[in-house]
mmCIF file of C-alpha atoms in Angstrom:
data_model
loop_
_atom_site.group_PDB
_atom_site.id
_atom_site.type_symbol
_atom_site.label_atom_id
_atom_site.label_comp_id
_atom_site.label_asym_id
_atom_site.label_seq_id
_atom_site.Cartn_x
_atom_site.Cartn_y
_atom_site.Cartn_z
ATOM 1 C CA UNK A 1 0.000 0.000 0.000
ATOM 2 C CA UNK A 2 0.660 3.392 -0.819
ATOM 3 C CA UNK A 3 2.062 6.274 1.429
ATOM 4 C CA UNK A 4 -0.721 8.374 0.051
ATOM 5 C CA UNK A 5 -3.213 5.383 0.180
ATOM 6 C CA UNK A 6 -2.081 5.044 3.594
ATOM 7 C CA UNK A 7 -3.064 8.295 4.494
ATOM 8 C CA UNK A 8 -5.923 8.621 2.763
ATOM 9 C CA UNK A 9 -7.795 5.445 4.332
ATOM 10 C CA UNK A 10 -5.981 6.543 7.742
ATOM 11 C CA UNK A 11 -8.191 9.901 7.189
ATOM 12 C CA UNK A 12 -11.009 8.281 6.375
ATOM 13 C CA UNK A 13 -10.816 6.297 9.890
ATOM 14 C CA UNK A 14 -10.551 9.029 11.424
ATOM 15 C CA UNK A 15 -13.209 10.700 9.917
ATOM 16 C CA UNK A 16 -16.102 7.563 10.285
ATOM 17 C CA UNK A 17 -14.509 7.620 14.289
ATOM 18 C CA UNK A 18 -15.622 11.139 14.722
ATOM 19 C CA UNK A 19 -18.889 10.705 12.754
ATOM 20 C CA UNK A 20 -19.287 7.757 14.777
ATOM 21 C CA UNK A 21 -18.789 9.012 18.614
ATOM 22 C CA UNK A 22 -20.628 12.456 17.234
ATOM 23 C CA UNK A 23 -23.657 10.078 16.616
ATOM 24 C CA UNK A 24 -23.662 7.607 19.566
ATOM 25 C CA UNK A 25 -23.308 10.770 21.560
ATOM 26 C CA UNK A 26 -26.598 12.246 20.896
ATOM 27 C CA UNK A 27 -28.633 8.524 20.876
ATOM 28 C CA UNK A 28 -26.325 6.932 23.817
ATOM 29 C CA UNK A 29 -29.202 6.506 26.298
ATOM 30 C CA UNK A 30 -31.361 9.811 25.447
ATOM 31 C CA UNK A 31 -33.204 8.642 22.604
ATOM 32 C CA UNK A 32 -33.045 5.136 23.436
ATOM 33 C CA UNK A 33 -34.171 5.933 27.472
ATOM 34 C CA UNK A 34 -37.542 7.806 25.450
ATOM 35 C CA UNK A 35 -38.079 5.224 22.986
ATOM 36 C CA UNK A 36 -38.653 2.408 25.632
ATOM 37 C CA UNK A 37 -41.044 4.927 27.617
ATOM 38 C CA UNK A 38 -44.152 3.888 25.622
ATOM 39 C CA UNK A 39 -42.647 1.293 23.250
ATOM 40 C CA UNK A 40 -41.832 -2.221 23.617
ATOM 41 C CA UNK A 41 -38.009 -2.852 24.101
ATOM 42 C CA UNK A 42 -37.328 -5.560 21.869
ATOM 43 C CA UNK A 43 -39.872 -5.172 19.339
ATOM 44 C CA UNK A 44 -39.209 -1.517 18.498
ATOM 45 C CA UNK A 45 -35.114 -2.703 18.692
ATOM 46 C CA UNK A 46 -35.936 -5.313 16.054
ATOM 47 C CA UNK A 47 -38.204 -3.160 13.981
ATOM 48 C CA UNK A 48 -35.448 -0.373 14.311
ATOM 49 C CA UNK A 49 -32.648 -2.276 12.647
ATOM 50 C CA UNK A 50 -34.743 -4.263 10.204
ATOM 51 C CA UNK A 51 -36.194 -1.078 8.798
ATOM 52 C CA UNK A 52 -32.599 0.199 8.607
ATOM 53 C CA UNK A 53 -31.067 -3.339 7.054
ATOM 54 C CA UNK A 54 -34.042 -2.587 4.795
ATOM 55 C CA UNK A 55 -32.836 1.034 3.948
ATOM 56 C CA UNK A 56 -29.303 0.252 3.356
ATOM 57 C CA UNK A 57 -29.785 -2.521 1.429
ATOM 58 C CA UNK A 58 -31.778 -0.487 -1.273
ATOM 59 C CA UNK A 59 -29.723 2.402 -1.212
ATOM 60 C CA UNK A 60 -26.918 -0.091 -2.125
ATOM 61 C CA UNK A 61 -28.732 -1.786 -4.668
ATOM 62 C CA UNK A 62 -29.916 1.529 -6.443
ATOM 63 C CA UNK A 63 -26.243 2.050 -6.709
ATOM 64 C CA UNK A 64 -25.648 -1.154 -8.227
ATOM 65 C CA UNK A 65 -23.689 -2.892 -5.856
ATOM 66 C CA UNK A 66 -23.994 -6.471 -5.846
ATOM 67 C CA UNK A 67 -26.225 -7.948 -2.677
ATOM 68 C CA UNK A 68 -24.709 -11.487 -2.957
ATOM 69 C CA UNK A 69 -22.735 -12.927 -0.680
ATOM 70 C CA UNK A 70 -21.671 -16.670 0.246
ATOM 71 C CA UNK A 71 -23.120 -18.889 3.202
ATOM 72 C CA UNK A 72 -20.102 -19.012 4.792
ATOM 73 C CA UNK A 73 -19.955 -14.654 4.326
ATOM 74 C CA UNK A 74 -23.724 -14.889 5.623
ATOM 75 C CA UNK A 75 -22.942 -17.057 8.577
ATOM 76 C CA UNK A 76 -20.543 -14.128 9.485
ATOM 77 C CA UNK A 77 -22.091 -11.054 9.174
ATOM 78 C CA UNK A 78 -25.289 -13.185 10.982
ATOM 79 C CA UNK A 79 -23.464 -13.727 14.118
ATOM 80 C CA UNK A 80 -21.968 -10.403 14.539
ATOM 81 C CA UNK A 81 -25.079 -8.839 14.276
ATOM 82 C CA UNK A 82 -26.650 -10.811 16.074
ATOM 83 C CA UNK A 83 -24.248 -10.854 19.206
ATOM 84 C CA UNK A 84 -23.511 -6.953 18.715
ATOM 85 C CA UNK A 85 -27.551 -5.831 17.627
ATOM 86 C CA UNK A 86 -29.595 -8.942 19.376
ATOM 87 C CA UNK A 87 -27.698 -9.427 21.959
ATOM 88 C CA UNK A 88 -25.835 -6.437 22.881
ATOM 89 C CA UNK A 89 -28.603 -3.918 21.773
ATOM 90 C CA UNK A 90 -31.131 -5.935 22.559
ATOM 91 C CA UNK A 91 -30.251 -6.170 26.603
ATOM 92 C CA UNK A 92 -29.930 -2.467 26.811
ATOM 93 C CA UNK A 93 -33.011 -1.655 25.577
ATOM 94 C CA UNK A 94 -34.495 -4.110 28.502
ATOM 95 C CA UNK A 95 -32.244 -3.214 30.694
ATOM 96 C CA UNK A 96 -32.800 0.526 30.600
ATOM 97 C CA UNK A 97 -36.579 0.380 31.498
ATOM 98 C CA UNK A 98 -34.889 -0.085 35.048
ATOM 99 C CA UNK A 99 -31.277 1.378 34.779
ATOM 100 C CA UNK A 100 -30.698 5.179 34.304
ATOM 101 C CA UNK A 101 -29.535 5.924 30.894
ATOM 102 C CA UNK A 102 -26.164 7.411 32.188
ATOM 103 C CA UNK A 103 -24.977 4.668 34.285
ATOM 104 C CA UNK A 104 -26.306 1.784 31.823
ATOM 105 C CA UNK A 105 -23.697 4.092 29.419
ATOM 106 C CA UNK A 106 -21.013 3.425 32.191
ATOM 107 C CA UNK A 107 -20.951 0.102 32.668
ATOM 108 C CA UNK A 108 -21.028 -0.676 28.871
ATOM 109 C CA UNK A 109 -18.152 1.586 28.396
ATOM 110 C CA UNK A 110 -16.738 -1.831 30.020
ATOM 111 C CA UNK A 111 -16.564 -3.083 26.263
ATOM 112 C CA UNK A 112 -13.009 -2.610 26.003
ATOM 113 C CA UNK A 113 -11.981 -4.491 28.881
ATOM 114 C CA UNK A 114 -14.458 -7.845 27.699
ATOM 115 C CA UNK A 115 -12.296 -7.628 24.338
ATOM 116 C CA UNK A 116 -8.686 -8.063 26.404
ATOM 117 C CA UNK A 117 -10.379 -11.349 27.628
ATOM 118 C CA UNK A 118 -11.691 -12.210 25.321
ATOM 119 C CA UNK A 119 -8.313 -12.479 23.488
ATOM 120 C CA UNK A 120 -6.805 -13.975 26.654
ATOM 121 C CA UNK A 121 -9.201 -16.876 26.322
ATOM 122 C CA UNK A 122 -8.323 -17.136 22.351
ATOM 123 C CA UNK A 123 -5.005 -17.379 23.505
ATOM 124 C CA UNK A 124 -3.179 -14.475 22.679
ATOM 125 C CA UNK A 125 -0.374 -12.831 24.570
ATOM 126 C CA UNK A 126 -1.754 -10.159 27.316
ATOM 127 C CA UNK A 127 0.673 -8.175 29.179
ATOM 128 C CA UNK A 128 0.607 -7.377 32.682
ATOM 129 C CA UNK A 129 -0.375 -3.427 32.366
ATOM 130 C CA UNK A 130 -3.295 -4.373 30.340
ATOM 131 C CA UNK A 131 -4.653 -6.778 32.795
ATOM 132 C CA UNK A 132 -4.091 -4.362 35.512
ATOM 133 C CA UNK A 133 -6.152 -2.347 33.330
ATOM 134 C CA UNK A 134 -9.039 -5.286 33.488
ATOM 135 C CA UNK A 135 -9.023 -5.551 36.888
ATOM 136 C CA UNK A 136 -9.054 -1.863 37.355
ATOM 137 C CA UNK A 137 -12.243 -1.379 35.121
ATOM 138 C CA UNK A 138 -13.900 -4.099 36.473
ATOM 139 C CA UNK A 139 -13.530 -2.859 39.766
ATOM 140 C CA UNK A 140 -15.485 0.370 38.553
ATOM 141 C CA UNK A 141 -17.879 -1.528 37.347
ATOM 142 C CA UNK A 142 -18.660 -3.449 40.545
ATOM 143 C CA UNK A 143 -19.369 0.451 41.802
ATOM 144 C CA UNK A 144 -21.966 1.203 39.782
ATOM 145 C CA UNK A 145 -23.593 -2.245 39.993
ATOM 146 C CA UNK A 146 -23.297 -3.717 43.673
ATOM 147 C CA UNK A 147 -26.298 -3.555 45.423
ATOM 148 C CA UNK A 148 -25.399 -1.789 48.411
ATOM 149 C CA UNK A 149 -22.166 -0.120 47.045
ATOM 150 C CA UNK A 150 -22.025 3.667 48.114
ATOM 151 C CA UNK A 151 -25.518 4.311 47.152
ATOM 152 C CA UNK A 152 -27.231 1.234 45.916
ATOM 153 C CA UNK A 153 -28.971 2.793 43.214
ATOM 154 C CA UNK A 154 -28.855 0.613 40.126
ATOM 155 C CA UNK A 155 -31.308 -2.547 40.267
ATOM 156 C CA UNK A 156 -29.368 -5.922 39.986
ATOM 157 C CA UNK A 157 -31.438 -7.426 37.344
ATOM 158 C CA UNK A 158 -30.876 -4.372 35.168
ATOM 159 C CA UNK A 159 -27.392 -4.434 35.648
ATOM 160 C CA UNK A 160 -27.338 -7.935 35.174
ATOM 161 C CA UNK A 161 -28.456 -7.496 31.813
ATOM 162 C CA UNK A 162 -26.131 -4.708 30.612
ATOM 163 C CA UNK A 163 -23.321 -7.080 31.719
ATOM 164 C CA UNK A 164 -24.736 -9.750 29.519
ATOM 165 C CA UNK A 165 -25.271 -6.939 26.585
ATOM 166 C CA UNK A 166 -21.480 -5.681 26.935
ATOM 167 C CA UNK A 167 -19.963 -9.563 26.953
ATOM 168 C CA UNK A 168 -22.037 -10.396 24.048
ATOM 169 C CA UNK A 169 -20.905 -6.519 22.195
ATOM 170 C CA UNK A 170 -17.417 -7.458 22.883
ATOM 171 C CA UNK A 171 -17.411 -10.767 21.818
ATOM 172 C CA UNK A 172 -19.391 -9.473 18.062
ATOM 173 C CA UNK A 173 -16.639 -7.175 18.086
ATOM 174 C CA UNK A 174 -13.693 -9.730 18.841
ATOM 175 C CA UNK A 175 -15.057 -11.491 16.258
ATOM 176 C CA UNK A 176 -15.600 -9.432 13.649
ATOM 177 C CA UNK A 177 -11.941 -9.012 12.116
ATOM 178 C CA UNK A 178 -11.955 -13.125 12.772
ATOM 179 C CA UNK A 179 -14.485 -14.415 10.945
ATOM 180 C CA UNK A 180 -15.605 -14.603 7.233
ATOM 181 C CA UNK A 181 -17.822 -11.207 6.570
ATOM 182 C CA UNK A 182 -18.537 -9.704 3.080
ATOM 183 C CA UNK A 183 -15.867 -7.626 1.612
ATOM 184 C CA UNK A 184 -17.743 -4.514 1.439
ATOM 185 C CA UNK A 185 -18.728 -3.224 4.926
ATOM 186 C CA UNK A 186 -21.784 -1.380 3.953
ATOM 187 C CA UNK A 187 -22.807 -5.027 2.153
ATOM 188 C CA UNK A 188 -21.808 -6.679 5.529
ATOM 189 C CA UNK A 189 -23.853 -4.028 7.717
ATOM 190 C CA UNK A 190 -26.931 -4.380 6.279
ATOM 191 C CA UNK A 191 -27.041 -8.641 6.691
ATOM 192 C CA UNK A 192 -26.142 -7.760 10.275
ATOM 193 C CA UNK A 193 -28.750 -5.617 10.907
ATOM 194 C CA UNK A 194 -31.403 -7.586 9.000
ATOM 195 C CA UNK A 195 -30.347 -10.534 10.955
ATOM 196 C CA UNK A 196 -30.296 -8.862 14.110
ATOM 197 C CA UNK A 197 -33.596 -7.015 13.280
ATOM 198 C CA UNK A 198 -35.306 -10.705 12.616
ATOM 199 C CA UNK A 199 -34.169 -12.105 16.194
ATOM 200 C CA UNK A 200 -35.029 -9.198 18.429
ATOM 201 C CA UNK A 201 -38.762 -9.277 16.593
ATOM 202 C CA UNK A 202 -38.625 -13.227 16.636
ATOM 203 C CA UNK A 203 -37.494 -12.689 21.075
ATOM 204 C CA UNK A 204 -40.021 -9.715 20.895
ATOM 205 C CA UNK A 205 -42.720 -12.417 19.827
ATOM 206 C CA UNK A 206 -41.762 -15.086 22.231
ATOM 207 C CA UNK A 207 -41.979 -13.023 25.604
ATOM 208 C CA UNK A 208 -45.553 -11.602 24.522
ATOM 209 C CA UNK A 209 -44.540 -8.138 23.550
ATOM 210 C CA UNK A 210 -46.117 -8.416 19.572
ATOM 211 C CA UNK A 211 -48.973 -9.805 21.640
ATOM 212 C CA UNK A 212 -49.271 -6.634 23.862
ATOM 213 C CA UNK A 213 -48.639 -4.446 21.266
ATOM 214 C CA UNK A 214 -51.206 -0.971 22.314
ATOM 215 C CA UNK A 215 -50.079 1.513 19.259
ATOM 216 C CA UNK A 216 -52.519 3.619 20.930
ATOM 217 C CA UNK A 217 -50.201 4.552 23.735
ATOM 218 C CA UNK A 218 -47.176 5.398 21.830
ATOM 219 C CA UNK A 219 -46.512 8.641 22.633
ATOM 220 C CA UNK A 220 -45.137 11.417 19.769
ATOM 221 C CA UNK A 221 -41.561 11.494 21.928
ATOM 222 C CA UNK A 222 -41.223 7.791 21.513
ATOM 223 C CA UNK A 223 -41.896 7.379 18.272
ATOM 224 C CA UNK A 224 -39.577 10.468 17.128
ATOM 225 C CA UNK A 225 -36.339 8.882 19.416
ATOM 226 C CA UNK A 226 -37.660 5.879 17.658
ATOM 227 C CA UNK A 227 -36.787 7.099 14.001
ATOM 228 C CA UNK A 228 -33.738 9.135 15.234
ATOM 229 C CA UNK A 229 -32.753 5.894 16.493
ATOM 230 C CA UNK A 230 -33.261 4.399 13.040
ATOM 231 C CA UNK A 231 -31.572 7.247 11.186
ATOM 232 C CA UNK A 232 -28.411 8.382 13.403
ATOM 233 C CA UNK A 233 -28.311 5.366 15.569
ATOM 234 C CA UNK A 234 -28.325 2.648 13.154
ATOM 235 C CA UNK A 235 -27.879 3.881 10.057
ATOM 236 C CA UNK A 236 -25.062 6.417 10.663
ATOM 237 C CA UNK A 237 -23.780 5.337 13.838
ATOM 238 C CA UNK A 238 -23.842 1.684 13.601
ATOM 239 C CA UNK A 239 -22.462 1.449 9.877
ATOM 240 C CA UNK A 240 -19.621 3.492 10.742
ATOM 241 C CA UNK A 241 -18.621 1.403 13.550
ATOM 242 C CA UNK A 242 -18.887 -1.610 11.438
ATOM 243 C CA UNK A 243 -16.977 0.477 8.623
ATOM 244 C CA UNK A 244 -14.261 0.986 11.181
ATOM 245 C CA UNK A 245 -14.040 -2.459 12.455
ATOM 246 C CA UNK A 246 -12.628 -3.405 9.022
ATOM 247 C CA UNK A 247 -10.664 -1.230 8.226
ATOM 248 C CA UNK A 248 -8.914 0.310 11.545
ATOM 249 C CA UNK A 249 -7.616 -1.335 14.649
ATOM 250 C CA UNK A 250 -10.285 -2.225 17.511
ATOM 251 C CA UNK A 251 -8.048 -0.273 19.887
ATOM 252 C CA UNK A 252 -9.206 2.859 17.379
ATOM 253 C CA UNK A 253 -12.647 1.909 17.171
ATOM 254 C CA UNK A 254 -13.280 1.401 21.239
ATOM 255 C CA UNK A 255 -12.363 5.020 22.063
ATOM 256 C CA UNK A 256 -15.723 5.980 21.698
ATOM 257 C CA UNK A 257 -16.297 3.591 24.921
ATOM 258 C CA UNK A 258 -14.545 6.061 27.268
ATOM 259 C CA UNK A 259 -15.802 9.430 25.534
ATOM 260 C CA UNK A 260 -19.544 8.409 25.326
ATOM 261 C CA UNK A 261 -20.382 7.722 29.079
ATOM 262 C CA UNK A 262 -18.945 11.089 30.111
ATOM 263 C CA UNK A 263 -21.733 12.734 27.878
ATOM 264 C CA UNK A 264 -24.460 10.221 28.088
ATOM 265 C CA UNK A 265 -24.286 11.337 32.073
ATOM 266 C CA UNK A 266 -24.275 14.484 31.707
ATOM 267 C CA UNK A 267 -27.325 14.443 29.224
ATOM 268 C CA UNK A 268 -29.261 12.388 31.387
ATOM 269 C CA UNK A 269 -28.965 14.511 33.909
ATOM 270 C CA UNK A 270 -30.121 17.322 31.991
ATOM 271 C CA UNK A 271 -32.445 16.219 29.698
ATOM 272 C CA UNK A 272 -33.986 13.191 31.744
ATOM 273 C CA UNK A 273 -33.073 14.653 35.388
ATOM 274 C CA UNK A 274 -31.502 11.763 36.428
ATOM 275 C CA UNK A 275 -28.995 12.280 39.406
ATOM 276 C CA UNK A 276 -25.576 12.105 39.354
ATOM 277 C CA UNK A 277 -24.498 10.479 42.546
ATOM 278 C CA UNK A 278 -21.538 9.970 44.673
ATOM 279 C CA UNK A 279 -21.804 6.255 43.027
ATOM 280 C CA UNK A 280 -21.530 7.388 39.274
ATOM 281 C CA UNK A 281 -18.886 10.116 39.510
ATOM 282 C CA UNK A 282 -16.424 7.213 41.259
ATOM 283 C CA UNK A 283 -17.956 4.434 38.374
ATOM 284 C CA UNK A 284 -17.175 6.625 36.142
ATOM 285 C CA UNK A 285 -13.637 7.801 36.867
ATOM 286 C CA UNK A 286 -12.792 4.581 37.513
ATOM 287 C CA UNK A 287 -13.947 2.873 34.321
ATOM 288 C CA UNK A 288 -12.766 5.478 32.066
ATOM 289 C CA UNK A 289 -9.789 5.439 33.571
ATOM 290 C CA UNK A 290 -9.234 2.310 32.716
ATOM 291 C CA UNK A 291 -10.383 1.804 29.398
ATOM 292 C CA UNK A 292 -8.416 4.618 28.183
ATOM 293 C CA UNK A 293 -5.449 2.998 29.458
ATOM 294 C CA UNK A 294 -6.172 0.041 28.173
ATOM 295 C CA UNK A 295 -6.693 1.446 24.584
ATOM 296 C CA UNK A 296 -3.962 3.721 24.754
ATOM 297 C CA UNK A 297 -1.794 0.805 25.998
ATOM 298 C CA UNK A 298 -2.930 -1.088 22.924
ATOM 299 C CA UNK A 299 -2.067 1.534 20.580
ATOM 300 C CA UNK A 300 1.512 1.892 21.904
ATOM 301 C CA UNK A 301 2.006 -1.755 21.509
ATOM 302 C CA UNK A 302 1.060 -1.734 17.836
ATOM 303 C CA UNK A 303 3.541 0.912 17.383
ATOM 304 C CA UNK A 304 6.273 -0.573 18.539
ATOM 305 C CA UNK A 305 5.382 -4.044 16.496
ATOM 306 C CA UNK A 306 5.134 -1.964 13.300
ATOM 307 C CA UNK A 307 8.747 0.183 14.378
ATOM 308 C CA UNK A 308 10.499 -3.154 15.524
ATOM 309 C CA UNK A 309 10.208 -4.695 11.322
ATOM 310 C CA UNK A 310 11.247 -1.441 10.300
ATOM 311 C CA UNK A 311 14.500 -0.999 12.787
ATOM 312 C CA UNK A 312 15.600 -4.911 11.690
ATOM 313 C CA UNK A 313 15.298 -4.220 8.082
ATOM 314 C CA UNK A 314 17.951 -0.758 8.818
ATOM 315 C CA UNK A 315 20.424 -2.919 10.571
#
């Protein structure tokens, strides 16, 4: 590759990163926290990223891009989005009909730290700093989530459930760069949201929520964080991160995990009037602490692999 082409597709990361955190900014919790006021969590999460598989997919195929893919490419982009949209999504949307939008943002800023165990149970080499990291993030956690801790403000169940969403996040984003995807991420976006789409409307049907369904008491602010959710949550937001995940490093793509929370708090607390406590300002500093380490810990290692080749070839 190219110095130029190197820098252009370097930009271009950079670019999709800020578009990216700019976006999950202004839907981390706020929209999401209305939405699941009047509307049922997993049914309007599956009809949210089926709609916007739906729209991407035409949007690509009015541009002529070709639609087919391989099982095997199929059976990829189906578990990602799955894990990341069904599972990951999917959970917070439950989970923040009990958990204030801000601190449900905190503990899945945890992503990070799931990842760098993740790749200690594939097997890969972990240093000690980075587990210190870990252990340092996942004592945050434990802050917000204890019942009991400082406060003991966040219900367990809730919390329960955004650890299950960030572990199964993590893992569709460990995965991603490891298993056999389409080629073109906007290709590979839309299968993951149409897949993820089907099973939160296919788990939305199974626990009676279809069933339930009263459009009668949807209320106008629901169903305008729904389709901001659609546009700027999945559309933008999600695509870029999927963008990113093939074509920067995930150390790059998880800084958005210790920027986010900071905001999501302090927009909760503003636009939702939910309180900051004693609890959430130590969470907080805690976990961001240590996810920044961890990714800027990353990101110096990576250096120093791509200086070492370099230095040997000199000598």
């Amino acid at each position: 590759m190219s110095a130029s082409s190197w820098t252009g597709r370097r930009r271009s990361a950079w670019k999709s990163l800020w578009l990216q955190n700019r976006s999950y900014e202004r839907t981390a919790g706020i929209s999401r926290g209305d939405a699941v006021q009047t509307l049922p969590p997993l049914f309007y999460s599956g009809v949210r990223f089926a709609i916007a598989g739906l729209i991407l997919a035409g949007w690509l195929a009015l541009r002529g891009v070709d639609l087919r893919i391989s099982r095997r490419e199929l059976g990829g982009a189906a578990a990602v989005g799955m894990l990341m949209l069904a599972g990951g999504n999917g959970l917070v949307s439950l989970a923040e009909r009990t958990v204030p939008s801000g601190v449900a943002a905190l503990i899945v800023a945890s992503i990070p730290l799931w990842i760098v165990v993740y790749r200690m149970i594939a097997g890969e080499r972990v240093g000690r700093d980075l587990l210190a990291g870990v252990l340092l993030g996942l004592v945050g956690v434990a802050v917000l989530v204890v019942p009991g801790g400082l406060n003991g403000t966040v219900d367990p169940v809730g919390a329960l459930m955004l650890f299950g969403a960030t572990l199964s996040w993590a893992l569709g984003t460990f995965l991603s760069p490891r298993v056999e995807t389409p080629r073109n991420a906007l290709v590979s976006t839309a299968y993951q949201m149409l897949a993820g789409g089907v099973v939160l409307v296919v788990a939305a049907v199974g626990n009676g929520e279809v069933a339930q369904l009263e459009p009668a008491t949807f209320s106008a602010r629901s169903l305008i964080a729904f389709a901001y959710l659609v546009v700027f949550g999945s559309l933008v937001a999600y695509t870029a991160y999927t963008w990113l995940l093939q074509n920067a490093s995930v150390s790059l793509v998880s800084t958005y995990a210790f920027v986010n929370p900071v905001v999501a708090v302090v927009l909760g607390a503003l636009i939702l009037s939910e309180p900051i406590t004693p609890t959430i300002v130590v969470g907080a500093a805690v976990i961001v602490v240590a996810v920044a380490f961890i990714v800027f810990r990353q990101n110096a290692a990576r250096r120093a692999e791509r200086i070492a080749p370099t230095a040997e070839a000199a000598d």
